[in-house]
Amino acid sequence: MGFLHLARPWVGGIVGWALAWGVQAAPVCDKPVYLTFDTGHMGVAPLIVETLKRFDAKATFFLANEPTQTGGQTLDEKWAPWWKALAAQGHDFGAHTWDHDVWLEDLPDGRFKVRTAAGMQKPVVREVTAQQYCDSLDKVAKRFTEMTGKPLGPIFRAPAGKASPALLAATQRCGYTHVGWSAAGFLGDELSSSRYPNAMLLERALSDIRPGDILMAHLGIWSRQEPWAPAVLEPLMQGLKDKGMCFAPLHEHPRFAGLFKAAAAHPAASAASHAASNPISKLEGKPDAKPESKPGGRKP
């Protein structure tokens, strides 16, 4: 099931967020789609950002500390100036766990079994507590602020979109609301290029995407032989624009605008500091929504 196709965001949330984060509010987008990108090997990251600039488009980025093609990490000192420049352009940012921990199952004692898998590294299965999972999100938030001087948004995306109601409840208690993607918004950049060539992915996306959809791709996928972004992103954005759609960050989305507004109004209770000052065992909350599945699962 996709997200509700609500056309007009809550303007109060937009303005409040923009003032607090130091970003000039853009004109309200009447038929928005919400481009989101998870970190990856970063080989196509500059191309993606340049494409966004050509369309004067804002997007949302979910950060994990993943291996890069040049032998570093996505959140290391080499990439810090890039993230700082990107943050100054008015995009939104959320956490993707520090080590790219893919949820596998809930354990009887309240812990979670996860598979740490990023890049070409050998996956490692381990067990984490709810607090350790939250600490991973907080670590991303702290690093983002170190790099950019700005707070991370109060949102996260579970790697591979996999989570349970118990995990989502835990992350909400420590200040993070999960963001999935719409069914039509799975852009397929992590699928096999032999089975899902770029032309097929582009045609499907242009046919299925509707205003209000949240779209998902990556800043580089190791396993795909035919890179998606260089061939698909620009014609996709142009095609959606030709249909009257526009591109908005998630702080303009009706479901998330209030979260950004609240975080801006109470920065001391933002995601990074919230968990540190309020142990998860003392808080209550409910999961925002179950994450949405995607065909094929995440490819490393």
Short mmCIF file of N, CA, C and O in Angstrom, two decimals, residues 44-104:
data_model
loop_
_atom_site.label_atom_id
_atom_site.label_comp_id
_atom_site.label_asym_id
_atom_site.label_seq_id
_atom_site.Cartn_x
_atom_site.Cartn_y
_atom_site.Cartn_z
N VAL A 44 27.76 7.88 -7.52
CA VAL A 44 26.84 8.70 -8.31
C VAL A 44 26.27 9.87 -7.50
O VAL A 44 25.41 10.60 -7.99
N ALA A 45 26.74 10.05 -6.27
CA ALA A 45 26.19 11.10 -5.41
C ALA A 45 26.33 12.49 -6.02
O ALA A 45 25.36 13.26 -6.05
N PRO A 46 27.50 12.88 -6.52
CA PRO A 46 27.61 14.21 -7.13
C PRO A 46 26.68 14.39 -8.33
O PRO A 46 26.08 15.46 -8.50
N LEU A 47 26.55 13.35 -9.15
CA LEU A 47 25.65 13.43 -10.31
C LEU A 47 24.20 13.64 -9.85
O LEU A 47 23.46 14.44 -10.44
N ILE A 48 23.79 12.92 -8.81
CA ILE A 48 22.43 13.04 -8.31
C ILE A 48 22.16 14.46 -7.83
O ILE A 48 21.13 15.07 -8.15
N VAL A 49 23.11 15.02 -7.09
CA VAL A 49 22.92 16.37 -6.56
C VAL A 49 22.90 17.41 -7.67
O VAL A 49 22.11 18.36 -7.65
N GLU A 50 23.75 17.24 -8.67
CA GLU A 50 23.73 18.17 -9.80
C GLU A 50 22.42 18.10 -10.56
O GLU A 50 21.91 19.11 -11.04
N THR A 51 21.87 16.90 -10.68
CA THR A 51 20.57 16.75 -11.34
C THR A 51 19.48 17.45 -10.54
O THR A 51 18.62 18.14 -11.11
N LEU A 52 19.51 17.30 -9.23
CA LEU A 52 18.54 18.01 -8.39
C LEU A 52 18.65 19.52 -8.58
O LEU A 52 17.63 20.22 -8.67
N LYS A 53 19.86 20.02 -8.68
CA LYS A 53 20.06 21.46 -8.86
C LYS A 53 19.46 21.94 -10.17
O LYS A 53 18.84 23.01 -10.23
N ARG A 54 19.61 21.15 -11.23
CA ARG A 54 19.08 21.56 -12.53
C ARG A 54 17.56 21.69 -12.51
O ARG A 54 16.99 22.49 -13.25
N PHE A 55 16.92 20.92 -11.66
CA PHE A 55 15.46 20.99 -11.55
C PHE A 55 15.02 21.86 -10.37
O PHE A 55 13.82 21.95 -10.10
N ASP A 56 15.97 22.49 -9.70
CA ASP A 56 15.68 23.28 -8.51
C ASP A 56 14.84 22.46 -7.54
O ASP A 56 13.84 22.93 -6.97
N ALA A 57 15.25 21.21 -7.34
CA ALA A 57 14.48 20.25 -6.56
C ALA A 57 15.13 20.00 -5.21
O ALA A 57 16.36 19.95 -5.10
N LYS A 58 14.31 19.83 -4.20
CA LYS A 58 14.77 19.45 -2.87
C LYS A 58 14.40 18.00 -2.62
O LYS A 58 13.34 17.53 -3.03
N ALA A 59 15.28 17.30 -1.92
CA ALA A 59 15.08 15.88 -1.65
C ALA A 59 15.38 15.61 -0.18
O ALA A 59 15.69 16.52 0.59
N THR A 60 15.30 14.35 0.20
CA THR A 60 15.60 13.92 1.56
C THR A 60 16.62 12.79 1.49
O THR A 60 16.48 11.87 0.67
N PHE A 61 17.63 12.86 2.35
CA PHE A 61 18.72 11.89 2.35
C PHE A 61 18.76 11.17 3.70
O PHE A 61 18.69 11.81 4.75
N PHE A 62 18.91 9.85 3.65
CA PHE A 62 19.02 9.04 4.86
C PHE A 62 20.45 8.50 4.95
O PHE A 62 20.92 7.81 4.04
N LEU A 63 21.10 8.79 6.07
CA LEU A 63 22.54 8.59 6.18
C LEU A 63 22.91 7.38 7.04
O LEU A 63 22.39 7.20 8.15
N ALA A 64 23.80 6.55 6.51
CA ALA A 64 24.51 5.53 7.27
C ALA A 64 25.99 5.68 6.94
O ALA A 64 26.36 6.29 5.93
N ASN A 65 26.85 5.13 7.78
CA ASN A 65 28.29 5.25 7.56
C ASN A 65 28.76 4.06 6.74
O ASN A 65 29.37 3.12 7.26
N GLU A 66 28.50 4.09 5.44
CA GLU A 66 28.75 2.95 4.56
C GLU A 66 30.07 3.09 3.81
O GLU A 66 30.58 4.20 3.61
N PRO A 67 30.64 1.97 3.35
CA PRO A 67 31.87 2.02 2.55
C PRO A 67 31.63 2.75 1.23
O PRO A 67 30.55 2.65 0.63
N THR A 68 32.65 3.48 0.77
CA THR A 68 32.57 4.18 -0.50
C THR A 68 33.48 3.52 -1.54
O THR A 68 34.35 2.71 -1.20
N GLN A 69 33.29 3.88 -2.79
CA GLN A 69 34.11 3.32 -3.86
C GLN A 69 35.58 3.68 -3.73
O GLN A 69 36.44 2.98 -4.25
N THR A 70 35.86 4.78 -3.05
CA THR A 70 37.26 5.24 -2.93
C THR A 70 37.94 4.72 -1.68
O THR A 70 39.05 5.15 -1.36
N GLY A 71 37.30 3.79 -0.96
CA GLY A 71 37.94 3.17 0.19
C GLY A 71 37.67 3.85 1.51
O GLY A 71 38.22 3.43 2.54
N GLY A 72 36.85 4.87 1.52
CA GLY A 72 36.51 5.55 2.76
C GLY A 72 35.14 5.15 3.25
O GLY A 72 34.63 4.06 2.97
N GLN A 73 34.52 6.10 3.99
CA GLN A 73 33.17 5.90 4.52
C GLN A 73 32.32 7.12 4.16
O GLN A 73 32.84 8.22 4.01
N THR A 74 31.04 6.92 4.07
CA THR A 74 30.15 7.99 3.62
C THR A 74 30.15 9.20 4.56
O THR A 74 29.86 10.31 4.12
N LEU A 75 30.46 8.98 5.82
CA LEU A 75 30.41 10.08 6.80
C LEU A 75 31.80 10.45 7.31
O LEU A 75 31.93 11.04 8.38
N ASP A 76 32.84 10.13 6.53
CA ASP A 76 34.20 10.46 6.97
C ASP A 76 34.55 11.90 6.63
O ASP A 76 33.73 12.66 6.09
N GLU A 77 35.76 12.29 6.96
CA GLU A 77 36.18 13.68 6.77
C GLU A 77 36.20 14.09 5.30
O GLU A 77 36.01 15.26 4.98
N LYS A 78 36.45 13.15 4.41
CA LYS A 78 36.46 13.48 2.99
C LYS A 78 35.08 13.95 2.53
O LYS A 78 34.97 14.90 1.74
N TRP A 79 34.04 13.30 3.03
CA TRP A 79 32.69 13.62 2.59
C TRP A 79 32.03 14.70 3.43
O TRP A 79 30.97 15.22 3.06
N ALA A 80 32.63 15.07 4.56
CA ALA A 80 32.01 16.06 5.44
C ALA A 80 31.71 17.38 4.73
O ALA A 80 30.59 17.92 4.87
N PRO A 81 32.63 17.96 3.94
CA PRO A 81 32.30 19.21 3.24
C PRO A 81 31.16 19.05 2.24
O PRO A 81 30.38 19.99 2.02
N TRP A 82 31.07 17.88 1.64
CA TRP A 82 29.99 17.62 0.68
C TRP A 82 28.64 17.64 1.40
O TRP A 82 27.68 18.25 0.93
N TRP A 83 28.56 16.97 2.54
CA TRP A 83 27.32 16.97 3.30
C TRP A 83 26.98 18.37 3.80
O TRP A 83 25.80 18.77 3.81
N LYS A 84 27.99 19.13 4.20
CA LYS A 84 27.74 20.49 4.68
C LYS A 84 27.16 21.35 3.57
O LYS A 84 26.19 22.10 3.78
N ALA A 85 27.72 21.25 2.37
CA ALA A 85 27.21 22.01 1.24
C ALA A 85 25.79 21.57 0.89
O ALA A 85 24.93 22.38 0.57
N LEU A 86 25.53 20.27 0.97
CA LEU A 86 24.21 19.75 0.65
C LEU A 86 23.18 20.26 1.66
O LEU A 86 22.06 20.65 1.29
N ALA A 87 23.54 20.27 2.93
CA ALA A 87 22.62 20.75 3.96
C ALA A 87 22.28 22.22 3.76
O ALA A 87 21.16 22.66 4.05
N ALA A 88 23.24 22.99 3.26
CA ALA A 88 23.01 24.42 3.03
C ALA A 88 22.05 24.68 1.87
O ALA A 88 21.54 25.80 1.72
N GLN A 89 21.78 23.65 1.07
CA GLN A 89 20.90 23.81 -0.10
C GLN A 89 19.43 23.60 0.23
O GLN A 89 18.58 23.73 -0.65
N GLY A 90 19.12 23.24 1.48
CA GLY A 90 17.72 23.13 1.87
C GLY A 90 17.10 21.76 1.76
O GLY A 90 15.87 21.63 1.79
N HIS A 91 17.92 20.73 1.63
CA HIS A 91 17.40 19.37 1.63
C HIS A 91 17.11 18.92 3.06
O HIS A 91 17.52 19.56 4.03
N ASP A 92 16.43 17.80 3.20
CA ASP A 92 16.17 17.20 4.51
C ASP A 92 17.07 15.99 4.71
O ASP A 92 17.52 15.36 3.73
N PHE A 93 17.26 15.61 5.98
CA PHE A 93 18.17 14.51 6.29
C PHE A 93 17.62 13.70 7.46
O PHE A 93 17.05 14.25 8.40
N GLY A 94 17.80 12.39 7.37
CA GLY A 94 17.41 11.49 8.45
C GLY A 94 18.45 10.41 8.62
O GLY A 94 19.41 10.30 7.85
N ALA A 95 18.27 9.59 9.64
CA ALA A 95 19.22 8.52 9.95
C ALA A 95 18.84 7.23 9.21
O ALA A 95 17.68 7.00 8.86
N HIS A 96 19.86 6.39 9.02
CA HIS A 96 19.69 5.11 8.33
C HIS A 96 20.42 4.01 9.11
O HIS A 96 20.76 2.98 8.53
N THR A 97 20.65 4.25 10.40
CA THR A 97 21.50 3.51 11.33
C THR A 97 22.96 3.74 10.96
O THR A 97 23.29 3.98 9.79
N TRP A 98 23.84 3.67 11.94
CA TRP A 98 25.25 3.96 11.70
C TRP A 98 25.90 2.89 10.83
O TRP A 98 26.61 3.18 9.87
N ASP A 99 25.65 1.61 11.15
CA ASP A 99 26.33 0.51 10.45
C ASP A 99 25.49 -0.17 9.39
O ASP A 99 25.88 -1.20 8.85
N HIS A 100 24.34 0.41 9.07
CA HIS A 100 23.40 -0.19 8.12
C HIS A 100 22.94 -1.56 8.64
O HIS A 100 23.16 -2.60 8.03
N ASP A 101 22.23 -1.52 9.76
CA ASP A 101 21.74 -2.73 10.43
C ASP A 101 20.35 -3.08 9.92
O ASP A 101 19.38 -2.37 10.18
N VAL A 102 20.25 -4.20 9.24
CA VAL A 102 18.98 -4.67 8.69
C VAL A 102 18.28 -5.54 9.72
O VAL A 102 18.82 -6.56 10.16
N TRP A 103 17.08 -5.14 10.12
CA TRP A 103 16.32 -5.92 11.09
C TRP A 103 15.97 -7.29 10.49
O TRP A 103 15.56 -7.40 9.34
N LEU A 104 16.14 -8.34 11.34
CA LEU A 104 15.79 -9.69 10.93
C LEU A 104 14.61 -10.24 11.72
O LEU A 104 13.70 -10.83 11.14
#
